[in-house]
Coordinates of C-alpha atoms and ligand atoms in Angstrom, one line a residue:
M104 CA -102.7 -51.7 -63.2
T105 CA -99.7 -52.0 -61.0
K106 CA -96.6 -50.7 -62.4
H107 CA -92.9 -51.7 -61.6
I108 CA -89.6 -50.1 -61.1
F109 CA -86.6 -52.5 -61.3
I110 CA -83.4 -51.4 -59.6
T111 CA -80.0 -53.0 -60.7
G112 CA -76.5 -52.2 -59.8
G113 CA -73.4 -52.1 -61.7
V114 CA -69.5 -51.8 -61.6
V115 CA -69.1 -52.7 -57.8
S116 CA -71.1 -54.1 -55.0
S117 CA -72.0 -52.1 -51.9
L118 CA -73.2 -48.9 -54.0
G119 CA -76.1 -48.4 -51.6
K120 CA -78.8 -49.9 -53.9
G121 CA -81.0 -50.7 -51.0
L122 CA -80.6 -47.1 -49.6
T123 CA -81.4 -45.7 -53.1
A124 CA -84.5 -48.1 -53.6
A125 CA -85.8 -47.0 -50.1
S126 CA -85.2 -43.4 -51.1
I127 CA -87.0 -43.9 -54.2
G128 CA -90.0 -45.5 -52.3
L129 CA -90.1 -42.6 -49.6
L130 CA -90.2 -40.1 -52.6
L131 CA -93.0 -41.7 -54.4
E132 CA -95.0 -42.3 -51.1
R133 CA -94.8 -38.7 -50.2
R134 CA -96.3 -38.0 -53.7
G135 CA -99.2 -40.3 -52.7
V136 CA -98.1 -43.2 -54.9
R137 CA -99.0 -46.5 -53.2
I138 CA -95.8 -48.7 -53.4
R139 CA -94.5 -52.0 -52.4
M140 CA -90.8 -52.8 -51.9
Q141 CA -89.2 -56.1 -52.9
K142 CA -85.5 -57.5 -52.9
L143 CA -84.6 -60.4 -55.0
D144 CA -81.3 -62.0 -53.8
P145 CA -79.2 -64.1 -56.2
Y146 CA -77.5 -66.3 -53.6
L147 CA -78.5 -70.0 -53.0
N148 CA -79.5 -69.8 -49.4
V149 CA -83.3 -69.9 -49.0
D150 CA -83.1 -67.0 -46.8
P151 CA -80.2 -65.2 -44.8
G152 CA -81.4 -66.7 -41.5
T153 CA -78.5 -69.3 -41.1
M154 CA -75.8 -67.1 -42.5
N155 CA -73.0 -65.6 -40.5
P156 CA -73.4 -61.8 -39.9
Y157 CA -69.9 -61.4 -41.2
Q158 CA -71.0 -62.8 -44.5
H159 CA -74.1 -61.0 -45.0
G160 CA -74.8 -58.4 -42.3
E161 CA -77.7 -58.5 -39.8
V162 CA -80.8 -60.8 -40.5
Y163 CA -83.6 -58.5 -40.6
V164 CA -87.0 -60.0 -39.3
L165 CA -90.4 -58.9 -40.5
D166 CA -93.7 -58.9 -38.4
D167 CA -94.7 -62.2 -40.2
G168 CA -91.4 -63.8 -39.0
T169 CA -89.6 -63.8 -42.3
E170 CA -85.8 -63.6 -41.9
T171 CA -84.7 -61.3 -44.5
D172 CA -81.9 -59.3 -46.1
L173 CA -80.9 -56.1 -44.2
D174 CA -82.1 -53.9 -47.2
L175 CA -85.7 -54.6 -46.0
G176 CA -84.6 -52.6 -43.0
H177 CA -83.9 -49.5 -45.2
Y178 CA -87.1 -50.0 -46.9
E179 CA -89.1 -50.1 -43.6
R180 CA -87.2 -47.3 -42.1
F181 CA -87.9 -45.0 -45.1
C182 CA -91.3 -46.1 -46.2
N183 CA -94.5 -47.2 -44.8
A184 CA -95.3 -50.0 -47.4
P185 CA -96.3 -53.3 -45.5
M186 CA -93.6 -55.8 -45.7
T187 CA -94.1 -59.5 -45.9
R188 CA -92.8 -62.8 -47.0
A189 CA -93.4 -61.8 -50.5
C190 CA -90.8 -58.8 -50.2
N191 CA -87.7 -61.0 -50.4
F192 CA -87.0 -63.9 -52.6
T193 CA -83.6 -65.6 -53.0
T194 CA -82.5 -68.0 -55.7
G195 CA -82.6 -70.8 -53.0
R196 CA -86.3 -70.0 -52.4
I197 CA -87.1 -69.8 -56.2
Y198 CA -85.5 -73.3 -56.6
Q199 CA -87.0 -74.7 -53.5
E200 CA -90.5 -74.0 -55.1
I201 CA -89.4 -75.3 -58.6
L202 CA -88.1 -78.4 -57.1
R203 CA -91.3 -78.9 -54.9
K204 CA -93.3 -78.6 -58.2
E205 CA -91.0 -80.9 -60.2
R206 CA -91.5 -83.7 -57.5
A207 CA -95.2 -83.1 -57.4
G208 CA -95.2 -83.6 -61.1
E209 CA -96.6 -80.2 -61.8
Y210 CA -94.4 -79.7 -64.9
L211 CA -96.3 -82.6 -66.8
G212 CA -93.2 -84.3 -68.3
Q213 CA -91.4 -81.1 -69.5
T214 CA -87.6 -80.7 -68.9
V215 CA -87.3 -78.1 -66.3
Q216 CA -85.0 -75.3 -67.3
V217 CA -83.6 -71.9 -66.2
I218 CA -85.6 -70.4 -69.2
P219 CA -88.6 -70.5 -68.9
H220 CA -89.2 -72.4 -65.6
V221 CA -86.8 -70.4 -63.3
T222 CA -87.5 -67.1 -65.0
D223 CA -91.3 -67.7 -64.7
E224 CA -91.0 -68.5 -61.1
I225 CA -89.0 -65.2 -60.5
K226 CA -91.8 -63.2 -62.5
R227 CA -94.2 -65.1 -60.4
S228 CA -92.6 -63.8 -57.1
I229 CA -92.7 -60.4 -58.5
D230 CA -96.5 -60.8 -59.3
Q231 CA -97.2 -61.8 -55.6
L232 CA -97.1 -58.2 -54.7
I233 CA -99.6 -57.0 -57.5
A234 CA -102.8 -55.8 -55.7
P235 CA -105.5 -53.3 -56.6
D236 CA -104.2 -50.9 -54.1
V237 CA -100.7 -51.0 -55.3
D238 CA -99.6 -48.5 -57.8
V239 CA -95.9 -49.5 -58.1
I240 CA -93.8 -52.3 -56.9
I241 CA -90.1 -51.4 -56.6
T242 CA -88.1 -54.4 -57.0
E243 CA -84.3 -54.3 -56.2
I244 CA -82.1 -57.0 -57.8
G245 CA -79.2 -58.0 -55.5
G246 CA -75.6 -58.4 -56.8
T247 CA -73.8 -56.7 -59.6
V248 CA -74.7 -56.8 -63.2
G249 CA -72.2 -59.2 -64.7
D250 CA -72.4 -61.7 -61.8
I251 CA -73.4 -65.3 -63.2
E252 CA -75.7 -65.8 -60.4
S253 CA -77.9 -62.7 -61.2
L254 CA -78.4 -63.5 -64.8
P255 CA -81.8 -65.4 -64.4
F256 CA -83.2 -62.4 -62.4
L257 CA -82.0 -59.9 -65.1
E258 CA -83.5 -62.2 -67.7
A259 CA -86.8 -62.3 -65.9
I260 CA -87.1 -58.6 -65.4
R261 CA -86.3 -58.1 -69.2
Q262 CA -89.0 -60.5 -70.1
Y263 CA -91.4 -58.8 -67.5
R264 CA -91.7 -55.5 -69.6
L265 CA -92.0 -57.6 -72.9
D266 CA -94.9 -59.6 -71.4
K267 CA -96.8 -56.7 -69.9
G268 CA -96.2 -53.8 -72.4
P269 CA -93.6 -51.0 -72.6
D270 CA -95.3 -48.7 -70.1
C271 CA -95.5 -51.3 -67.3
A272 CA -91.9 -50.9 -66.0
L273 CA -89.0 -48.7 -65.6
Y274 CA -85.4 -49.9 -65.2
I275 CA -83.2 -47.9 -62.9
H276 CA -79.5 -48.7 -62.9
L277 CA -77.1 -47.5 -60.2
T278 CA -73.6 -47.3 -61.0
L279 CA -70.2 -45.8 -59.9
L280 CA -68.1 -43.0 -61.4
P281 CA -64.8 -43.7 -59.8
Y282 CA -62.5 -40.7 -59.0
L283 CA -58.9 -41.0 -59.9
R284 CA -57.1 -39.0 -57.3
A285 CA -53.8 -38.7 -59.3
T286 CA -55.5 -36.8 -62.3
G287 CA -58.3 -35.3 -60.1
E288 CA -61.0 -36.7 -62.5
L289 CA -64.1 -38.9 -62.5
K290 CA -64.4 -41.7 -64.9
T291 CA -67.4 -42.8 -66.9
K292 CA -66.0 -45.9 -68.7
P293 CA -67.0 -48.4 -66.0
T294 CA -70.6 -47.1 -66.2
Q295 CA -70.6 -47.2 -70.0
Q296 CA -69.4 -50.8 -69.8
S297 CA -71.9 -51.9 -67.1
V298 CA -74.8 -50.4 -69.0
G299 CA -73.3 -52.2 -72.1
K300 CA -73.6 -55.5 -70.1
L301 CA -77.2 -54.8 -69.3
R302 CA -77.9 -54.0 -72.9
E303 CA -76.4 -57.3 -73.9
I304 CA -79.0 -58.9 -71.8
G305 CA -81.7 -56.7 -73.5
I306 CA -82.3 -54.2 -70.9
Q307 CA -81.9 -50.6 -71.8
P308 CA -81.9 -48.6 -68.4
D309 CA -84.4 -45.6 -68.5
I310 CA -82.6 -44.0 -65.5
L311 CA -79.1 -43.9 -64.4
I312 CA -78.0 -43.0 -60.9
C313 CA -74.3 -42.5 -60.6
R314 CA -72.7 -42.7 -57.4
C315 CA -69.5 -40.5 -57.1
E316 CA -67.2 -38.8 -54.6
V317 CA -67.3 -35.3 -56.4
E318 CA -69.8 -33.5 -58.7
P319 CA -69.5 -34.6 -62.4
T320 CA -69.4 -31.6 -64.8
E321 CA -72.3 -30.9 -67.3
D322 CA -70.2 -32.3 -69.9
M323 CA -69.7 -35.4 -68.2
R324 CA -73.5 -35.9 -67.8
R325 CA -73.9 -35.3 -71.5
K326 CA -71.4 -37.8 -72.3
I327 CA -73.0 -40.5 -70.0
S328 CA -76.4 -39.9 -71.6
L329 CA -75.0 -40.1 -75.0
F330 CA -72.9 -43.2 -74.4
C331 CA -75.4 -45.0 -72.4
N332 CA -78.4 -44.1 -74.5
V333 CA -80.3 -42.4 -71.5
P334 CA -82.0 -39.1 -72.0
K335 CA -80.5 -36.3 -70.0
D336 CA -83.1 -36.1 -67.5
G337 CA -82.6 -39.7 -66.6
V338 CA -78.8 -39.1 -65.8
L339 CA -78.8 -38.5 -62.0
V340 CA -75.9 -38.1 -59.6
E341 CA -75.8 -39.4 -56.1
K342 CA -72.7 -37.8 -54.7
D343 CA -71.5 -39.1 -51.2
V344 CA -73.6 -37.4 -48.6
D345 CA -71.8 -35.2 -45.9
H346 CA -73.5 -36.1 -42.6
T347 CA -76.2 -38.8 -43.0
I348 CA -77.8 -41.4 -45.2
Y349 CA -81.1 -39.7 -44.6
E350 CA -79.8 -36.9 -47.0
V351 CA -80.0 -39.5 -49.8
P352 CA -83.8 -38.9 -50.6
L353 CA -83.3 -35.1 -50.6
V354 CA -80.5 -35.3 -53.1
L355 CA -82.5 -37.3 -55.5
R356 CA -85.7 -35.2 -55.0
D357 CA -83.5 -32.1 -55.7
Q358 CA -82.8 -33.7 -59.1
D359 CA -86.5 -34.4 -59.6
L360 CA -86.0 -38.1 -59.7
D361 CA -89.6 -38.5 -58.4
G362 CA -91.0 -36.3 -60.9
T363 CA -89.2 -38.1 -63.8
I364 CA -90.5 -41.6 -62.6
C365 CA -94.0 -40.2 -62.0
R366 CA -94.0 -38.7 -65.7
R367 CA -92.5 -42.0 -67.1
L368 CA -95.0 -44.2 -65.3
G369 CA -98.0 -41.9 -66.0
F370 CA -98.7 -40.9 -62.5
P371 CA -99.9 -37.5 -61.6
D372 CA -97.0 -35.0 -61.4
T373 CA -97.7 -33.9 -57.6
K374 CA -95.3 -32.7 -55.2
A375 CA -93.7 -34.8 -52.4
D376 CA -93.9 -33.2 -49.0
L377 CA -90.5 -33.8 -47.3
S378 CA -90.6 -31.1 -44.5
D379 CA -90.3 -33.6 -41.8
W380 CA -87.5 -35.3 -43.5
E381 CA -85.5 -32.0 -44.0
K382 CA -86.1 -31.3 -40.4
L383 CA -84.7 -34.7 -39.6
V384 CA -81.5 -34.0 -41.6
E385 CA -81.3 -30.6 -40.0
N386 CA -81.5 -32.0 -36.5
I387 CA -78.9 -34.7 -37.3
C388 CA -76.6 -32.0 -38.6
H389 CA -77.1 -29.9 -35.4
P390 CA -77.0 -32.0 -32.2
Q391 CA -77.0 -30.1 -28.9
H392 CA -75.5 -32.8 -26.7
E393 CA -73.4 -35.9 -27.1
V394 CA -73.3 -39.2 -25.6
E395 CA -71.2 -42.4 -26.0
I396 CA -72.7 -45.7 -26.0
A397 CA -70.7 -49.0 -25.8
I398 CA -71.8 -51.7 -28.0
A399 CA -70.5 -55.0 -26.7
G400 CA -70.9 -57.7 -29.2
K401 CA -69.4 -60.3 -31.2
Y402 CA -69.5 -58.9 -34.9
I403 CA -68.2 -55.4 -34.0
G404 CA -65.8 -55.4 -37.1
L405 CA -68.9 -55.1 -39.5
H406 CA -71.1 -52.3 -39.1
D407 CA -73.7 -54.0 -41.1
A408 CA -73.9 -56.7 -38.5
Y409 CA -75.8 -54.5 -36.2
K410 CA -77.1 -52.1 -38.8
S411 CA -80.6 -51.7 -37.3
I412 CA -79.2 -51.2 -33.8
Y413 CA -76.8 -48.3 -35.0
E414 CA -79.7 -46.8 -36.9
S415 CA -82.2 -47.0 -33.9
L416 CA -79.6 -45.4 -31.6
A417 CA -79.1 -42.6 -34.1
H418 CA -83.0 -42.1 -34.3
A419 CA -83.1 -42.0 -30.6
G420 CA -80.2 -39.4 -30.7
V421 CA -82.2 -37.4 -33.1
R422 CA -85.1 -37.3 -30.8
N423 CA -83.0 -36.3 -27.9
R424 CA -81.1 -33.8 -30.0
T425 CA -78.0 -35.8 -29.2
L426 CA -75.1 -37.0 -31.3
V427 CA -74.6 -40.7 -30.3
K428 CA -71.2 -41.9 -30.6
F429 CA -70.6 -45.5 -30.7
R430 CA -67.7 -47.3 -28.7
K431 CA -67.8 -50.6 -30.5
I432 CA -66.2 -53.3 -28.4
E433 CA -65.5 -57.0 -29.3
S434 CA -66.8 -58.8 -26.3
E435 CA -64.0 -61.3 -26.5
Q436 CA -61.6 -58.3 -25.8
I437 CA -63.3 -57.6 -22.6
E438 CA -62.4 -61.1 -21.5
D439 CA -58.7 -60.2 -21.9
E440 CA -58.6 -56.7 -20.9
G441 CA -61.4 -56.4 -18.3
A442 CA -64.6 -54.3 -18.4
E443 CA -63.1 -51.4 -16.5
R444 CA -60.4 -50.6 -19.1
L445 CA -62.7 -50.8 -22.1
L446 CA -66.0 -49.5 -20.7
A447 CA -64.9 -46.6 -18.3
G448 CA -66.5 -43.3 -19.2
V449 CA -69.4 -44.5 -21.5
H450 CA -72.9 -43.2 -20.9
G451 CA -74.7 -46.3 -21.7
I452 CA -74.0 -50.0 -22.6
L453 CA -75.8 -52.1 -25.1
V454 CA -75.4 -55.7 -25.5
P455 CA -77.0 -56.8 -28.9
G456 CA -78.4 -60.2 -30.0
G457 CA -76.0 -63.1 -30.6
F458 CA -75.5 -66.8 -30.9
G459 CA -73.0 -69.3 -29.6
K460 CA -70.3 -69.3 -27.0
R461 CA -67.6 -66.9 -28.3
G462 CA -67.3 -63.6 -26.2
V463 CA -70.2 -64.6 -23.8
E464 CA -68.2 -63.9 -20.7
G465 CA -67.2 -60.4 -22.0
K466 CA -70.8 -59.7 -22.4
I467 CA -71.6 -60.9 -19.0
A468 CA -68.7 -58.7 -17.7
A469 CA -70.2 -55.7 -19.4
A470 CA -73.7 -56.3 -17.9
R471 CA -71.9 -56.5 -14.6
F472 CA -70.2 -53.3 -15.2
A473 CA -73.3 -51.6 -16.0
R474 CA -75.3 -52.9 -13.2
E475 CA -72.5 -52.1 -10.5
H476 CA -71.6 -48.6 -11.8
K477 CA -75.2 -47.8 -12.4
I478 CA -74.7 -47.0 -16.0
P479 CA -77.8 -47.2 -18.4
Y480 CA -77.9 -50.8 -19.8
F481 CA -80.0 -52.0 -22.7
G482 CA -79.9 -55.7 -23.5
L483 CA -81.4 -56.9 -26.8
C484 CA -82.4 -60.6 -27.2
F485 CA -79.1 -62.3 -26.2
G486 CA -78.1 -59.1 -24.3
M487 CA -81.4 -59.9 -22.1
Q488 CA -80.3 -63.4 -21.5
I489 CA -76.9 -62.3 -20.6
A490 CA -78.2 -59.8 -18.0
V491 CA -80.2 -62.9 -16.5
I492 CA -77.1 -65.1 -16.3
E493 CA -75.2 -62.3 -14.7
T494 CA -77.7 -61.7 -11.9
A495 CA -78.0 -65.5 -11.4
R496 CA -74.2 -66.0 -11.1
N497 CA -73.2 -62.7 -9.3
L498 CA -76.4 -62.0 -7.1
C499 CA -78.3 -65.4 -6.7
G500 CA -75.2 -67.4 -6.0
L501 CA -75.9 -69.8 -8.8
K502 CA -72.5 -70.8 -9.6
G503 CA -72.0 -71.9 -13.2
A504 CA -75.4 -70.5 -14.2
N505 CA -75.7 -70.2 -18.0
S506 CA -77.9 -70.5 -21.0
A507 CA -78.3 -73.9 -22.2
E508 CA -77.2 -72.8 -25.6
V509 CA -73.7 -71.8 -24.2
D510 CA -73.2 -74.6 -21.8
P511 CA -75.5 -77.5 -22.3
Q512 CA -74.2 -79.0 -19.0
T513 CA -74.8 -76.1 -16.9
P514 CA -76.1 -77.0 -13.4
H515 CA -78.4 -73.7 -13.5
P516 CA -80.0 -73.3 -17.2
V517 CA -81.4 -69.9 -16.3
I518 CA -82.0 -69.6 -20.0
S519 CA -83.3 -72.9 -21.7
L520 CA -85.2 -74.4 -24.4
L521 CA -89.0 -74.8 -24.4
D522 CA -90.0 -78.4 -25.2
E523 CA -91.5 -77.4 -28.5
Q524 CA -88.0 -76.1 -29.5
K525 CA -86.3 -79.3 -28.3
K526 CA -88.1 -81.2 -31.1
K527 CA -86.8 -79.1 -33.9
V528 CA -84.2 -80.6 -36.2
D529 CA -83.5 -78.0 -38.8
L530 CA -81.8 -74.7 -38.0
G531 CA -83.4 -72.6 -41.0
G532 CA -86.6 -70.8 -40.0
T533 CA -87.3 -72.6 -36.9
M534 CA -86.8 -70.2 -34.1
R535 CA -89.4 -68.1 -32.3
L536 CA -89.8 -65.6 -35.0
G537 CA -91.8 -62.5 -35.7
S538 CA -94.2 -60.1 -34.0
Q539 CA -95.7 -61.4 -30.8
P540 CA -97.9 -59.6 -28.3
C541 CA -96.4 -58.6 -24.8
A542 CA -98.3 -57.4 -21.7
L543 CA -96.5 -54.8 -19.7
K544 CA -96.3 -54.3 -15.9
P545 CA -95.2 -51.1 -14.3
G546 CA -91.8 -50.2 -14.9
R547 CA -89.4 -48.3 -17.4
A548 CA -90.7 -50.2 -20.4
L549 CA -94.4 -49.3 -19.7
E550 CA -93.1 -45.7 -19.0
A551 CA -91.6 -45.7 -22.3
Y552 CA -94.3 -47.3 -24.4
G553 CA -97.1 -45.7 -22.5
T554 CA -99.5 -48.5 -23.4
P555 CA -99.8 -51.9 -21.5
L556 CA -99.9 -54.1 -24.7
I557 CA -97.2 -54.1 -27.3
R558 CA -96.1 -56.3 -30.1
E559 CA -92.4 -56.7 -31.0
R560 CA -90.3 -59.1 -33.3
H561 CA -88.6 -61.9 -32.1
R562 CA -85.8 -64.2 -33.3
H563 CA -84.4 -66.6 -30.8
R564 CA -84.6 -70.1 -29.8
Y565 CA -84.0 -70.1 -26.0
E566 CA -85.9 -68.5 -23.2
F567 CA -86.0 -67.1 -19.7
N568 CA -86.4 -70.2 -17.6
P569 CA -89.5 -69.6 -15.3
A570 CA -88.0 -72.1 -12.7
Y571 CA -85.6 -69.3 -11.6
K572 CA -87.9 -66.2 -11.8
A573 CA -88.6 -65.9 -8.0
Q574 CA -84.8 -66.1 -7.2
L575 CA -84.0 -63.6 -9.9
E576 CA -86.7 -61.1 -8.8
A577 CA -85.5 -61.5 -5.2
A578 CA -82.1 -60.2 -6.4
G579 CA -83.8 -57.3 -8.1
L580 CA -84.2 -58.4 -11.7
V581 CA -87.9 -58.3 -12.2
V582 CA -89.9 -59.4 -15.2
T583 CA -92.1 -56.4 -16.5
G584 CA -93.2 -57.7 -19.8
E585 CA -94.6 -61.2 -20.5
H586 CA -96.1 -62.9 -23.6
E587 CA -99.7 -62.3 -23.4
S588 CA -100.8 -65.7 -23.5
L589 CA -97.7 -67.9 -23.3
H590 CA -96.5 -65.9 -20.3
L591 CA -92.8 -66.1 -21.3
A592 CA -90.6 -63.4 -19.9
E593 CA -90.0 -60.7 -22.6
I594 CA -88.8 -57.8 -20.5
I595 CA -86.6 -57.7 -17.4
E596 CA -85.6 -54.5 -15.4
R597 CA -83.8 -53.4 -12.3
R598 CA -85.6 -51.3 -10.0
D599 CA -82.5 -50.3 -8.1
H600 CA -80.9 -48.9 -11.1
P601 CA -81.4 -45.5 -13.2
W602 CA -82.2 -47.5 -16.4
F603 CA -81.6 -51.1 -16.8
V604 CA -84.0 -52.7 -19.2
A605 CA -83.4 -55.8 -21.3
V606 CA -85.8 -57.4 -23.9
Q607 CA -86.1 -60.8 -25.3
Y608 CA -87.2 -59.3 -28.7
H609 CA -85.6 -56.9 -31.3
P610 CA -86.9 -53.4 -30.9
E611 CA -84.3 -52.2 -33.4
F612 CA -86.5 -53.5 -36.2
K613 CA -89.4 -51.0 -35.4
S614 CA -87.6 -47.8 -35.1
K615 CA -87.7 -45.2 -37.7
P616 CA -85.8 -42.0 -38.2
T617 CA -88.8 -39.8 -37.7
A618 CA -90.3 -42.0 -34.9
A619 CA -87.5 -43.3 -32.7
H620 CA -88.4 -46.6 -30.9
P621 CA -89.5 -45.6 -27.3
L622 CA -87.0 -47.8 -25.6
F623 CA -84.1 -46.5 -27.7
D624 CA -85.4 -43.0 -27.1
Q625 CA -85.6 -43.6 -23.1
F626 CA -82.2 -45.5 -23.2
I627 CA -80.5 -42.5 -24.9
A628 CA -82.3 -40.0 -22.6
A629 CA -80.9 -42.0 -19.6
A630 CA -77.4 -41.9 -21.1
L631 CA -77.8 -38.2 -21.5
R632 CA -78.8 -37.9 -17.8
H633 CA -75.9 -40.3 -16.8
G634 CA -73.6 -38.0 -18.7
Q635 CA -74.9 -34.8 -17.1
E636 CA -74.6 -36.4 -13.7
H637 CA -71.2 -38.0 -14.0
G638 CA -69.6 -36.1 -16.8
G639 CA -67.6 -38.3 -19.0
Q640 CA -65.5 -37.2 -22.0
A641 CA -68.1 -37.1 -24.8
A642 CA -70.7 -34.9 -22.9
S643 CA -68.0 -32.4 -21.9
H644 CA -66.9 -32.0 -25.5
A645 CA -70.5 -31.2 -26.4
A646 CA -70.7 -28.6 -23.6
A647 CA -67.4 -27.0 -24.7
R648 CA -68.7 -26.6 -28.4
Ligands
LIG930 N1 -78.9 -67.2 -29.2 C1 -80.1 -66.9 -28.3 C2 -81.3 -67.6 -28.7 O1 -81.2 -68.3 -29.7 C3 -80.4 -65.3 -28.7 C4 -80.8 -65.0 -30.2 C5 -80.7 -63.5 -30.5 O2 -79.9 -62.8 -29.8 N2 -81.2 -63.2 -31.6 O3 -82.2 -67.6 -28.1

């Protein structure tokens, strides 16, 4: 029988529920428990695909093309469980299905209501992951206990254990113990109150994980246990980690969270082998080199907007025993202050994915700066299209060359829409999405991947316009990767440059802390070489240490 772990959050948002859920997934997998991960998001968008990254952070894309919440990125980086469309549901998606059924007459004359119809649909979405080879489904409920919009989800998970029996599910609640600097103490009251809110709904948490800045005393743990009605071995502390988020699973393992979960759910009490993970943390804490990478994008103010990119750069850093420092640059600022002023001294330049007009000229200037100064360049999705526009304008003499997305009237649409995209009316879920096969020709990418056929995840509407391929290649920008059957350009490189690779897809969705993505790995290796050859501030700091 498949069992369930439901993870809720209380007191404040942004407690790191996704990270905690992913850590639990990792610990269980390392004990041989076969898991699935799932996130239920209370907002009304059908998926986050049309949301502004400043609202929601990055849109994380799965192999099957589902556009999901960024927490699924944590799940995939930490765990090996396959992720599909059944791993992320929003209120919007739940209601979409209910309204479809209502129009189809499937409710047979009933009044359609939050209870039981919405809660039943939520329970069905959890059930979608049940399978004979799944021991436990870890379901994270987005939002904070006490929010109006998360109520139906909490009600559904309450009913779930009632329906399936007391041993089928564990409730884990993540809370905060705020630290009052003035009095130098942690406070437990908000945790008590948030557990009280859960109990009002009828959910008694089995395990409490308390986020805090400083270690609580034994006495305090006893008090939390008593007031929240949670046995003492179920009160855990997740103190802020010193160096890296990848310490979180180790912190929880040290308090035997995985043991407690396995005992409660009736799984054999084996040991989790985390030696590679310990080595990972050790390597992160003791880098031998340092590089500085410029990220020239549009949503620089919010780390979550490029979450997977920063993580992938860090993974590549671990592989190269290198601390990767980020120089985050608003691309619009490059338009005002010039590339030289903002980019001088970096060891690599990365232009991330993006949409729309704002900041495009700054990104083009960044690509030009990388090309002309022979600084390693890595373009991701829009960052690839940007490199094409730059070469078209500055090396092919195609004045006004642009992407049709940015300038629909451009005389040279070097990036344009395929006919099938022109027919699409809706914005949600209509891009080229998900894993696609790409055949590689000799070049940096083939060197990095070491195999001629790869699969990578896409999320874009516009494409490299093949009408300009000959001209661009004559100018040194060669296509080294093409869609296996559709022959769309997926990778471009410069042969007259130490490392200039840009891809139409999103490699950042396939990097893991213990298995850096080959292109990120090679980009950081190239940045390191650049630093060694040209110096630069960050590298010499490392040398002096
Ligand atoms: N805006 C571009 C397109 O739609 C690039 C998308 C992206 O970077 N994800 O093709």
